CSV table of C-alpha atoms and ligand atoms in Angstrom, one decimal:
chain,number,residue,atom,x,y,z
A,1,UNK,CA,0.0,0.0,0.0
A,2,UNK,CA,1.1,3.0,-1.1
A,3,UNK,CA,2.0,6.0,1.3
A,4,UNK,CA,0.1,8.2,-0.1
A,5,UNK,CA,-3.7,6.6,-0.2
A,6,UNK,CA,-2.9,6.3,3.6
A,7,UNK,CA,-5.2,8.9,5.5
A,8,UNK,CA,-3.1,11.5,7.4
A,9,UNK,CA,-4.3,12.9,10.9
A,10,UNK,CA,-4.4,16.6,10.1
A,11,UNK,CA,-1.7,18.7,11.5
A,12,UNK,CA,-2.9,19.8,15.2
A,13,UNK,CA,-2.4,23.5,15.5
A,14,UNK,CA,-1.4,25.3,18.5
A,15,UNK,CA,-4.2,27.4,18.5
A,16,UNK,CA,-7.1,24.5,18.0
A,17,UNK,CA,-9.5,25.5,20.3
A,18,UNK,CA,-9.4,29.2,18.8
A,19,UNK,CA,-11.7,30.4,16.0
A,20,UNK,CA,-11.1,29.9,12.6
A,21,UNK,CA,-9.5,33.2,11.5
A,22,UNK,CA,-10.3,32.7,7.6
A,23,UNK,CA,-14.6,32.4,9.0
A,24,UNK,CA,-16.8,35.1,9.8
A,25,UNK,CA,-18.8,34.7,12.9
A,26,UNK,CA,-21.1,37.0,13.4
A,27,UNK,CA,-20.8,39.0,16.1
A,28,UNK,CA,-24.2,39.0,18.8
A,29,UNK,CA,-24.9,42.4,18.4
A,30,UNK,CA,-24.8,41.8,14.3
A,31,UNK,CA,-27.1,39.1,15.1
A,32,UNK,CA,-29.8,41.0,16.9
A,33,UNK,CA,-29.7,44.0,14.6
A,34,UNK,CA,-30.4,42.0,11.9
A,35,UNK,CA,-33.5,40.5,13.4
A,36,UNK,CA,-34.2,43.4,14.9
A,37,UNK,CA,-34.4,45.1,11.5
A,38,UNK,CA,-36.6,41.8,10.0
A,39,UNK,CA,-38.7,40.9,12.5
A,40,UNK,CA,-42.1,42.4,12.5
A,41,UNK,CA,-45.8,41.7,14.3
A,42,UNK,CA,-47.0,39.0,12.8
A,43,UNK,CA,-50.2,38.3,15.3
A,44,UNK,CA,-53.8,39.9,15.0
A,45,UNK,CA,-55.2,42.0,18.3
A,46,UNK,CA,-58.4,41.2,20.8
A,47,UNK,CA,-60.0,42.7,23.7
A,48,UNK,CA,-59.6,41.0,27.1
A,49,UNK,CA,-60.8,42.0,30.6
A,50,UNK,CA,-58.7,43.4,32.9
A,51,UNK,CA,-59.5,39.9,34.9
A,52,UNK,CA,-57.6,37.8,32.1
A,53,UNK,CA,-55.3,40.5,30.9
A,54,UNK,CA,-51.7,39.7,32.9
A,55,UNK,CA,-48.9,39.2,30.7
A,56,UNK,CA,-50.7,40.1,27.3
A,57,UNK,CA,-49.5,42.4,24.9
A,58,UNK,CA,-50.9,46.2,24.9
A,59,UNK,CA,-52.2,46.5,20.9
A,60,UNK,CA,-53.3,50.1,21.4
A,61,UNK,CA,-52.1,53.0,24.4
A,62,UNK,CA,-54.7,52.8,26.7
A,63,UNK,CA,-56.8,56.0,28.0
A,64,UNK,CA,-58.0,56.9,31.6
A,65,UNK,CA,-61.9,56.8,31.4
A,66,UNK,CA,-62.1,58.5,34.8
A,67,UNK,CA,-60.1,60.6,37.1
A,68,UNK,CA,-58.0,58.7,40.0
A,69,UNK,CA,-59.1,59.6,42.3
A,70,UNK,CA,-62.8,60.5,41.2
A,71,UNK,CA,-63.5,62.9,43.5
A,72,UNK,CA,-61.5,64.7,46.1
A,73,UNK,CA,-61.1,62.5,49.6
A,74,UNK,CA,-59.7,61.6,52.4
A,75,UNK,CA,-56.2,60.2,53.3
A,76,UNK,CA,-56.7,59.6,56.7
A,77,UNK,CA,-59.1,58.4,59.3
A,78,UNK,CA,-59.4,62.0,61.4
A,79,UNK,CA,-62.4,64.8,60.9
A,80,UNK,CA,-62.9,67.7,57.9
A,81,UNK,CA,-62.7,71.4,58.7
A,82,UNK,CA,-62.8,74.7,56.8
A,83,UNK,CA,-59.2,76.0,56.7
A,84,UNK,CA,-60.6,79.5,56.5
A,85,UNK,CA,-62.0,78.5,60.4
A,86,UNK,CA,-58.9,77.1,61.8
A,87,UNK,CA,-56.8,79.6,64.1
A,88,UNK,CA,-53.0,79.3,66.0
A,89,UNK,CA,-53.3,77.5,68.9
A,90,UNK,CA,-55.9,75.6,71.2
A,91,UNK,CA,-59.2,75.6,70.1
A,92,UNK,CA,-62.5,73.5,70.4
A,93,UNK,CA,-64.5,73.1,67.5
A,94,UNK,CA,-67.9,71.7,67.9
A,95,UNK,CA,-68.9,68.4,65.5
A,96,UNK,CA,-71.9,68.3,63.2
A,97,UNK,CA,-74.1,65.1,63.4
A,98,UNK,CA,-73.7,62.5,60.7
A,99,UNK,CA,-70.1,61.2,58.9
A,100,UNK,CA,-68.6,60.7,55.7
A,101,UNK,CA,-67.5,57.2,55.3
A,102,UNK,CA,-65.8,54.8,52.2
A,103,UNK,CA,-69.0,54.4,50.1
A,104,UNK,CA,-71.4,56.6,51.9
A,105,UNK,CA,-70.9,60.2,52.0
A,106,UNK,CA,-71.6,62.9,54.0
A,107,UNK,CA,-74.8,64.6,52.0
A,108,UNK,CA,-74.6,68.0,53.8
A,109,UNK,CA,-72.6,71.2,53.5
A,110,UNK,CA,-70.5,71.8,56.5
A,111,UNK,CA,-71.1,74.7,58.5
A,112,UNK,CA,-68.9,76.8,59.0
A,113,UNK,CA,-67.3,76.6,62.2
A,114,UNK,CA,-68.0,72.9,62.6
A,115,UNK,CA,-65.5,69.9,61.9
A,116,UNK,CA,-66.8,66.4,60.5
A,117,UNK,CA,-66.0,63.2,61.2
A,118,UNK,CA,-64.5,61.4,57.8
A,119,UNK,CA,-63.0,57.8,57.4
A,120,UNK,CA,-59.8,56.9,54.9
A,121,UNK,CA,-61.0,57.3,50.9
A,122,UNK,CA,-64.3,59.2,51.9
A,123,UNK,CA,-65.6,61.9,49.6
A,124,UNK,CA,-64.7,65.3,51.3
A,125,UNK,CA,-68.2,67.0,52.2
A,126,UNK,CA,-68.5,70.1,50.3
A,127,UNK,CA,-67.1,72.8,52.3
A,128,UNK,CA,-64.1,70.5,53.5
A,129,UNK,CA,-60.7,71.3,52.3
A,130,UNK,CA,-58.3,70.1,55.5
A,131,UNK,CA,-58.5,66.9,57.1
A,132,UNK,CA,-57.0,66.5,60.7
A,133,UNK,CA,-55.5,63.4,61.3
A,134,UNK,CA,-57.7,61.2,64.5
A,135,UNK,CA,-54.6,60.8,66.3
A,136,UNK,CA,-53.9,64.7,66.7
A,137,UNK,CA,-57.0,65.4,68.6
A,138,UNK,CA,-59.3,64.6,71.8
A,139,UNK,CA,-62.9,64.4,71.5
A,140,UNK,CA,-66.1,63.5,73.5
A,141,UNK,CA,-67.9,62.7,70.7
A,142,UNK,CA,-69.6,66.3,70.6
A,143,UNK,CA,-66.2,68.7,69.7
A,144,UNK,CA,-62.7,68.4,68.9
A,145,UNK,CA,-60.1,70.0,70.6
A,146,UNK,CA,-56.5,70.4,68.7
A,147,UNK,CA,-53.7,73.2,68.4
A,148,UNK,CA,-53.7,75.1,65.2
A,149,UNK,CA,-52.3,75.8,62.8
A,150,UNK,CA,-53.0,73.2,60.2
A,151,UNK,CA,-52.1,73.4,56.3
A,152,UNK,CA,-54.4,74.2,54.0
A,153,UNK,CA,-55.4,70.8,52.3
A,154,UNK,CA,-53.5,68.3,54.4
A,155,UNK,CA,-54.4,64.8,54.8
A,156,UNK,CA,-56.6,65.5,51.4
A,157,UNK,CA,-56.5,64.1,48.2
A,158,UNK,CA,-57.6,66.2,45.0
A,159,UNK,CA,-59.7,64.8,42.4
A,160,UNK,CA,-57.4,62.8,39.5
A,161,UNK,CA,-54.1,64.6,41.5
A,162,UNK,CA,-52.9,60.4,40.3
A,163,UNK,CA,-54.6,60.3,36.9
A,164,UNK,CA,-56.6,62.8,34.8
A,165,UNK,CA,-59.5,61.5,33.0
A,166,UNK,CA,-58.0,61.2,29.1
A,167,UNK,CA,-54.5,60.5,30.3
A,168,UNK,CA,-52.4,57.7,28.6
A,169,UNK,CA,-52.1,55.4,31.4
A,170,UNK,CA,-51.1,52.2,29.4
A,171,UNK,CA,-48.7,52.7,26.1
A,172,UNK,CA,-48.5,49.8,23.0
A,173,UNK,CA,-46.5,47.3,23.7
A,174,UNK,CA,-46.7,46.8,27.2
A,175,UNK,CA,-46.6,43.2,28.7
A,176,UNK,CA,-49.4,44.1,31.6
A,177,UNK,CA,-47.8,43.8,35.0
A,178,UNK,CA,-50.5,42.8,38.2
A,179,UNK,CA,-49.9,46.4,38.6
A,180,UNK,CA,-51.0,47.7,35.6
A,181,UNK,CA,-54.4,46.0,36.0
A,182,UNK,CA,-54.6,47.9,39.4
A,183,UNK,CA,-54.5,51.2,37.1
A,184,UNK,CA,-56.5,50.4,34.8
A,185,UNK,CA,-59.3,49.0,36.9
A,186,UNK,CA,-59.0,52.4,39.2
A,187,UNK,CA,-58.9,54.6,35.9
A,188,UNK,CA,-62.7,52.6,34.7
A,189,UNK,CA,-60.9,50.4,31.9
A,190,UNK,CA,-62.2,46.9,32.6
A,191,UNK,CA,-61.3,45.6,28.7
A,192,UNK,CA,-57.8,45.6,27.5
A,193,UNK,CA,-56.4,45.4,23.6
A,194,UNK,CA,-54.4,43.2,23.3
A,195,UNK,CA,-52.7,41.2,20.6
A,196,UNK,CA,-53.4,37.1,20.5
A,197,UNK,CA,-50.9,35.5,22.3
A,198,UNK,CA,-47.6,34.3,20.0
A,199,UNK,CA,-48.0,30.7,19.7
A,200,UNK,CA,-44.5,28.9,20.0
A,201,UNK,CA,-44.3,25.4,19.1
A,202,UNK,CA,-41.3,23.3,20.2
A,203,UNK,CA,-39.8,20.0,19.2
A,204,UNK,CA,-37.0,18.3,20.0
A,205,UNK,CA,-34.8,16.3,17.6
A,206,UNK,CA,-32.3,13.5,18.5
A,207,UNK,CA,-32.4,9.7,18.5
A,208,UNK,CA,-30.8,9.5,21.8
A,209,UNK,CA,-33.8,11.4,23.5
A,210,UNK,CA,-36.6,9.7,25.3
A,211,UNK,CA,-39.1,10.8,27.5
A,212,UNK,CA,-39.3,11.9,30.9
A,213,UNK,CA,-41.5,9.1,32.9
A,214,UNK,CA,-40.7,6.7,30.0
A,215,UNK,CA,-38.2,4.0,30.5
A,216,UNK,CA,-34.9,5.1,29.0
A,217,UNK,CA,-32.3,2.9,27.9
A,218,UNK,CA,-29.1,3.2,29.0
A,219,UNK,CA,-27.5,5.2,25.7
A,220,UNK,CA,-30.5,7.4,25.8
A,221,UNK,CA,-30.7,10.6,27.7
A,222,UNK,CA,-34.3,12.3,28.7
A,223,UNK,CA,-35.4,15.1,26.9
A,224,UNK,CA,-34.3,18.2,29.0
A,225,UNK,CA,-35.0,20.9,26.9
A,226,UNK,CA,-38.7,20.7,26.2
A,227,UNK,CA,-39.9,21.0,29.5
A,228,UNK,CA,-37.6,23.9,30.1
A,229,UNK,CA,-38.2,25.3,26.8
A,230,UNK,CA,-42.1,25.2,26.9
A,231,UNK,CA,-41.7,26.4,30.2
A,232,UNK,CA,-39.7,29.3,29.3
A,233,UNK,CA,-42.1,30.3,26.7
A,234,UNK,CA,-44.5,30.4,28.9
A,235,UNK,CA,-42.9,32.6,31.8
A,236,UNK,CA,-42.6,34.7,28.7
A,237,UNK,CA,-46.2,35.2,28.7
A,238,UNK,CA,-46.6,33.5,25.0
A,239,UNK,CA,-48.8,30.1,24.3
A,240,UNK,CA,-46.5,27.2,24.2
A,241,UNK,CA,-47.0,24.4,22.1
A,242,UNK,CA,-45.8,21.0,22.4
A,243,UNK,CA,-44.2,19.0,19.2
A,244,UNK,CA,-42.6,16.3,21.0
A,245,UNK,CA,-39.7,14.9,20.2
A,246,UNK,CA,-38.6,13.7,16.4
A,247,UNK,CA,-35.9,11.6,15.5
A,248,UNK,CA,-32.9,12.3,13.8
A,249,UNK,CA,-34.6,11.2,10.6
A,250,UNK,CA,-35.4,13.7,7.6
A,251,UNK,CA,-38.5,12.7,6.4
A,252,UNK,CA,-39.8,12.0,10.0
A,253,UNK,CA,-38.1,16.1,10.9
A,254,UNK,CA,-40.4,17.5,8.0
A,255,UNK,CA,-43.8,16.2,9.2
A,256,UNK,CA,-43.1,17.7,12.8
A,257,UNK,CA,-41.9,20.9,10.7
A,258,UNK,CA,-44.7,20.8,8.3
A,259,UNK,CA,-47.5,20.7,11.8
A,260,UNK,CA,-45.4,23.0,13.3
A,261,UNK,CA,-45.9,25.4,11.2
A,262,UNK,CA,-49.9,24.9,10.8
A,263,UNK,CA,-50.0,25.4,14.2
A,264,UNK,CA,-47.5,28.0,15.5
A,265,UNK,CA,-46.2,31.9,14.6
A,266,UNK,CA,-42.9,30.7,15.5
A,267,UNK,CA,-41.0,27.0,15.9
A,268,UNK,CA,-38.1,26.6,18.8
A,269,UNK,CA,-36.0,22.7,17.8
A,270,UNK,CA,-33.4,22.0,19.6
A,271,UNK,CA,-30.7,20.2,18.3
A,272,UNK,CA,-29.6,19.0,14.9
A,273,UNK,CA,-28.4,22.9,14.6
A,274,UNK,CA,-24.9,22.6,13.2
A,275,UNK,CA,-23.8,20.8,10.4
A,276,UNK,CA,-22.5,17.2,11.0
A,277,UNK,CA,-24.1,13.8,9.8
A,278,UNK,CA,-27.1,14.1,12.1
A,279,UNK,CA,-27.5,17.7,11.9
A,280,UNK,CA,-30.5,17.3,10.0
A,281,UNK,CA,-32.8,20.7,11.0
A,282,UNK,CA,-29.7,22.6,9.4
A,283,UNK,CA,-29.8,20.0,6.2
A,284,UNK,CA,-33.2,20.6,6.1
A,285,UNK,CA,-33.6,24.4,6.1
A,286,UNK,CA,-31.4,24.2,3.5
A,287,UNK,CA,-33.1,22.4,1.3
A,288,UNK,CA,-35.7,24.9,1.7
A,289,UNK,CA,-33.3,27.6,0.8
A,290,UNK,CA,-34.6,29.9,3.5
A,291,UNK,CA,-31.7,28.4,6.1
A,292,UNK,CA,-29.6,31.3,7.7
A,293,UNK,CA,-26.6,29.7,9.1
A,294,UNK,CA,-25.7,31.8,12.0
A,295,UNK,CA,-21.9,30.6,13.2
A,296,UNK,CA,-22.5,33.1,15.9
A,297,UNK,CA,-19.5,34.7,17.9
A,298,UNK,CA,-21.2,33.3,21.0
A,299,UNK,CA,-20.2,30.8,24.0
A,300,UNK,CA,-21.9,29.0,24.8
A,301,UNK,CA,-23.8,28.0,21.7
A,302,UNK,CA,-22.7,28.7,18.6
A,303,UNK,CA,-24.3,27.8,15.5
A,304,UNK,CA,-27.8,28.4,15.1
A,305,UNK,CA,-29.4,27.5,12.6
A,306,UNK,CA,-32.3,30.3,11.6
A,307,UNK,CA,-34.9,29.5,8.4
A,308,UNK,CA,-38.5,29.9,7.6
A,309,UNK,CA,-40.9,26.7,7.3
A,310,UNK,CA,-44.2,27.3,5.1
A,311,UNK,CA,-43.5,31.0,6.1
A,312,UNK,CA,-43.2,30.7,9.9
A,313,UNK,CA,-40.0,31.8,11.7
A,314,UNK,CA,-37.8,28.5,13.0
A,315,UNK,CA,-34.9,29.0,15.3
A,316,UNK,CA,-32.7,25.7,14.9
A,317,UNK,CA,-31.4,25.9,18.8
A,318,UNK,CA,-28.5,24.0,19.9
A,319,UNK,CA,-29.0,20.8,21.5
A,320,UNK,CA,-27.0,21.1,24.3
A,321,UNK,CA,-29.4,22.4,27.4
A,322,UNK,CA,-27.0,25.2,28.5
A,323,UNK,CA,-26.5,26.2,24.8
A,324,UNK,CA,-30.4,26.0,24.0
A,325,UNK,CA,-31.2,28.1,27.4
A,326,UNK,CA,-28.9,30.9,26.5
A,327,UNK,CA,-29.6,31.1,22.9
A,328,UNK,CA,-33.4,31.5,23.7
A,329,UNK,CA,-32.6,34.6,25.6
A,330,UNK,CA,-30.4,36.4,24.0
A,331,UNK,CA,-31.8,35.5,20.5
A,332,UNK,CA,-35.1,33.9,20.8
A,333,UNK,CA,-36.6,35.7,23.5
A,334,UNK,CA,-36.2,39.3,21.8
A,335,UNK,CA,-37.4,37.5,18.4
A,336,UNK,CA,-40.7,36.2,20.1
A,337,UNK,CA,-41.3,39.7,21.7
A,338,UNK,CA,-41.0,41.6,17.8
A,339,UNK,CA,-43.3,38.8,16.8
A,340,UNK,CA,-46.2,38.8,19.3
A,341,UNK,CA,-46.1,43.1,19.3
A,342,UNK,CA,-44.2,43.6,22.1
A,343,UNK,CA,-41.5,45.4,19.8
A,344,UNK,CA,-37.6,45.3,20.4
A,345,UNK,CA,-37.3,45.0,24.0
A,346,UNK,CA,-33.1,45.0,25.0
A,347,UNK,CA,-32.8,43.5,28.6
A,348,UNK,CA,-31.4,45.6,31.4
A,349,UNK,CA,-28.6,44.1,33.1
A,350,UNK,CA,-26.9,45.2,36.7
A,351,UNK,CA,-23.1,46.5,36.8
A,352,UNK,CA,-21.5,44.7,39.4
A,353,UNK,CA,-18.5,43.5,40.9
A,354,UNK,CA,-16.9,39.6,40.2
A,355,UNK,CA,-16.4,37.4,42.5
A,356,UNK,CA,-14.3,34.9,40.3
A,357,UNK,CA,-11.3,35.6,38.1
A,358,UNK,CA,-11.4,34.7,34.3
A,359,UNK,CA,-8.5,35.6,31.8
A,360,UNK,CA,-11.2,35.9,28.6
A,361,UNK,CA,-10.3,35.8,24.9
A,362,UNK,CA,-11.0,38.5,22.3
A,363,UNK,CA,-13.6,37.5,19.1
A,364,UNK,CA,-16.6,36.4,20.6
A,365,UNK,CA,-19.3,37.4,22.9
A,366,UNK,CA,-19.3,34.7,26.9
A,367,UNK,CA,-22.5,34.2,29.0
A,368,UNK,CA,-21.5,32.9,32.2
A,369,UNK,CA,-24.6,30.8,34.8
A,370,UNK,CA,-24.3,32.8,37.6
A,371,UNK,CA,-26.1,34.1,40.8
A,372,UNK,CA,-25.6,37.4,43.1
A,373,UNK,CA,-24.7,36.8,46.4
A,374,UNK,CA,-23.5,39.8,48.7
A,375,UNK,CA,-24.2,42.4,45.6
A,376,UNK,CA,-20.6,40.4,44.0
A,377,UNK,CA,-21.8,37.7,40.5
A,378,UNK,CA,-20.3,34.0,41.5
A,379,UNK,CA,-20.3,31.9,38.4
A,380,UNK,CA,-21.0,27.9,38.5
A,381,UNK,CA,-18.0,26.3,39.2
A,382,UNK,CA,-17.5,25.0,35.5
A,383,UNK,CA,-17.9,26.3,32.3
A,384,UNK,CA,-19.2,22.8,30.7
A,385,UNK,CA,-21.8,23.2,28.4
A,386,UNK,CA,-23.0,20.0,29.5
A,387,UNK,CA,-23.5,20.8,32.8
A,388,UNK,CA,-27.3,21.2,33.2
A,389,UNK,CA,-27.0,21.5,36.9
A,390,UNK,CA,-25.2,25.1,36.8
A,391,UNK,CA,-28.3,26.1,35.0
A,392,UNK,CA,-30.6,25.6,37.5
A,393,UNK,CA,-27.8,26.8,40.0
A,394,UNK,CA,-28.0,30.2,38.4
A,395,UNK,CA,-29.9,32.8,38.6
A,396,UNK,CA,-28.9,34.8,35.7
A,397,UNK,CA,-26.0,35.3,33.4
A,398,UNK,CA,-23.0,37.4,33.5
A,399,UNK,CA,-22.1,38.5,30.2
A,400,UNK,CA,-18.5,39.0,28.9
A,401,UNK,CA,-18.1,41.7,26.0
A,402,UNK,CA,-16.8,40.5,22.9
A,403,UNK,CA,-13.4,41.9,23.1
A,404,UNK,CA,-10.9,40.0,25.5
A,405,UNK,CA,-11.1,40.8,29.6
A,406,UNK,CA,-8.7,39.9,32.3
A,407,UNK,CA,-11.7,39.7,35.3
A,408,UNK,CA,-10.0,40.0,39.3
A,409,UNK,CA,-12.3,39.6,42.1
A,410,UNK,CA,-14.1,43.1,42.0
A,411,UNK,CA,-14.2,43.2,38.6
A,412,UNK,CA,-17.1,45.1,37.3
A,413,UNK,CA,-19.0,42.9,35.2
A,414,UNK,CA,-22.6,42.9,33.6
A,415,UNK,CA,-25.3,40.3,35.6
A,416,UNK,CA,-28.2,39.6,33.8
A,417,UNK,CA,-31.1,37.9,36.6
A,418,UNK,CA,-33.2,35.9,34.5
A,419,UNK,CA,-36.4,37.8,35.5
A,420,UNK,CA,-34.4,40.7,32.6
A,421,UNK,CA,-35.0,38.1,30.0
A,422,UNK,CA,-39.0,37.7,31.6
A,423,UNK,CA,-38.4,34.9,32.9
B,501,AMP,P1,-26.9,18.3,18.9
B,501,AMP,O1,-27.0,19.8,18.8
B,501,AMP,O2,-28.1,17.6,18.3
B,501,AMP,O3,-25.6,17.8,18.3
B,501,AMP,O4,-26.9,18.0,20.4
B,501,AMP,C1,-25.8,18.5,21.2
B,501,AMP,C2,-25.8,17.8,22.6
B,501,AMP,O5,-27.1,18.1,23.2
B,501,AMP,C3,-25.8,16.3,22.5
B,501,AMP,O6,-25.1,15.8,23.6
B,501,AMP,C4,-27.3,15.9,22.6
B,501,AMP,O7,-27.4,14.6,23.1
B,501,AMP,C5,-27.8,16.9,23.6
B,501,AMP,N1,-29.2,17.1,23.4
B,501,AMP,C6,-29.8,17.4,22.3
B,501,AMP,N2,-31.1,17.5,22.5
B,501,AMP,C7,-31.3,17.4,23.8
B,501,AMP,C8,-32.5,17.5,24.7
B,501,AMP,N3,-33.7,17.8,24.2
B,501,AMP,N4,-32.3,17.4,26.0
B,501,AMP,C9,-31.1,17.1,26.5
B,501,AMP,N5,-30.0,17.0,25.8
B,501,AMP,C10,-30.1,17.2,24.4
B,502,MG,MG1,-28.7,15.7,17.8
């Protein structure tokens, strides 16, 4: 046998684990410009009531029906005088008959000279404009005795001082917070427009996966990433949808795809995202012609593989669980939010000081599972993209810029929590 038909081991380069020089890998920020730029609404709108509105999508600013508070009232539990009628100093002021309570007003004018007992979120009587707290007087249940002076409209609240009726209260594109419905409720909005929730569907690809609760054999791994995906998805406030799982199988892959898209505005797989023997979401968005293949400058979770199906989104997710988790954040997450009306939404993350030390290399963008703990970010003890464990350790990610970073204890780095990715 000749030397030459012998197959040669390539040369191992020094710099191995480095990335390819002569490849362009697109840097994160590239990345989410681009769908930024390309990714538009794509769901229709609906009215909901306030009662099933958390977590839906604002389609329209909202408008105060009514002022907040309707009418002027009280702030404390105490009794209503005329300001014109209070002097310095002692004084006994004699009470009028009758209250103004939470719900049932006082119907009379006050007298002048008189003082009227009022409860917390009563109408103020006309002729009130002070209220004198319970606490700063003595009474026998006839007068009131306190020490003047007292400012002109204390303990009061003025009608819509919170919200004026006609007031934006709510702007497009809200996700609606517990508190929101609180304002709008107060403000007399009791439907909300909204846009139909996003529907994700996921699937997972692989022939080593089976199902949690099924019998596995011992090659086989469970299925990690649906339940965490769906669940994400959720948290998100979109409608999740689950695929199941499809095997690494081409024909079987373009069914799943092909109901996916029937049933979904956007697909999540995960796995079968880069380009190896198995890889077959990548092979098959190919085929299609609509594949993106995003070699992204990113750690963990590199390619990702980005393609319509019939005309709905797909994001080809990594199959490793850390890789899948971080890519639906940083990609996905802002994707599903353009999609389902909630426009580009960039998450907000906290400057803070390391508590680990990291020599990082330039050319591509590190999210680190991490947690705060005494206002300083500790990262999981390994960097393993295996390592499912450091996920759920976490509570967020630190993120390390693209350019290289020597990182000491006390370090300022940027910690993402995961509740900044809505989660
Ligand atoms: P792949 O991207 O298909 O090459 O998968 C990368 C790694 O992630 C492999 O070790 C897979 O076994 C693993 N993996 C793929 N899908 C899942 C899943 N749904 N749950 C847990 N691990 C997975
Ligand atoms: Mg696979």
């Amino acid at each position: 046998m000749s030397k030459q038909n012998e197959l040669v081991p390539p040369p191992l380069k020094n710099d191995c684990f480095s990335l390819p020089a002569d490849t362009h890998w697109t840097p994160v920020s590239e990345a989410l410009a681009l769908l930024k730029e390309r990714l538009h609404v794509c769901v229709g709108t609906e009215t909901v009531p306030v009662f099933a509105a958390l977590d839906r999508v604002l389609a329209e600013d909202v408008v105060a029906q009514r002022s907040n508070p309707p009418q002027p009232n009280s702030a404390v539990d105490g009794y209503g005088l005329r300001h014109f009628n209070i002097i310095e100093g002692p004084q006994t002021v004699p009470l009028v008959d009758g209250r103004s309570a939470a719900g049932a007003p006082f119907s009379g004018v006050l007298p002048g000279g008189h003082a009227v007992r009022i409860l917390t979120g009563a109408t103020l009587p006309e002729g009130v404009d002070t209220v004198i707290l319970q606490e700063d007087v003595t009474t026998d249940g006839k007068a009131i005795a306190f020490h003047g002076p007292l400012k002109k409209g204390s303990n009061t609240r003025k009608a819509g001082e919170d919200v004026a009726s006609g007031g934006v209260i709510l702007t497009k594109g809200r996700r609606i917070t517990p508190a929101d419905l609180a304002l709008a409720a107060a403000t007399g909005v009791s439907q909300l427009p909204v846009f139909e929730r996003l529907r994700v569907a996921v699937v997972s690809t692989g022939d080593e996966l089976a199902e949690p609760g099924q019998k596995a054999r011992a090659d086989q791994i469970f299925d990690a990433n649906r339940p965490m995906l769906l669940a994400m998805i959720a948290q998100f406030g979109f409608e999740a949808i689950d695929m199941g799982r499809s095997p690494d199988d081409r024909e079987a892959l373009t069914a799943y795809l092909n109901e996916a898209a029937g049933r979904a505005d956007m697909i999540l797989t995960s796995g079968g995202a880069s380009a190896g023997d198995e890889d077959h979401m990548s092979a098959l968005l190919n085929e299609t012609g609509s594949m993106t293949f995003w070699r992204l400058a990113i750690k963990p979770g590199r390619p990702l593989a980005l393609g319509l199906w019939a005309g709905t989104p797909v994001f080809g997710l990594p199959g490793n669980p850390v890789a899948a988790k971080v890519c639906t954040l940083v990609f996905a997450k802002p994707a599903m939010d353009a999609l389902g009306g909630a426009g580009w939404q960039e998450p907000v993350s906290l400057k803070v000081p390391a508590a680990f030390t990291k020599s990082k290399k330039a050319g591509r963008r590190e999210y680190l599972r991490a947690r705060l703990r005494d206002g300083r970010a500790e990262v999981f003890l390994s960097e393993g993209s295996g390592r499912i464990s450091g996920l759920s350790w976490a509570e967020g990610l630190v993120e390390l810029p693209d350019a290289a970073m020597e990182i000491h204890e006390g370090s300022e780095v940027a910690f993402y929590p995961y509740s900044a990715f809505g989660l």
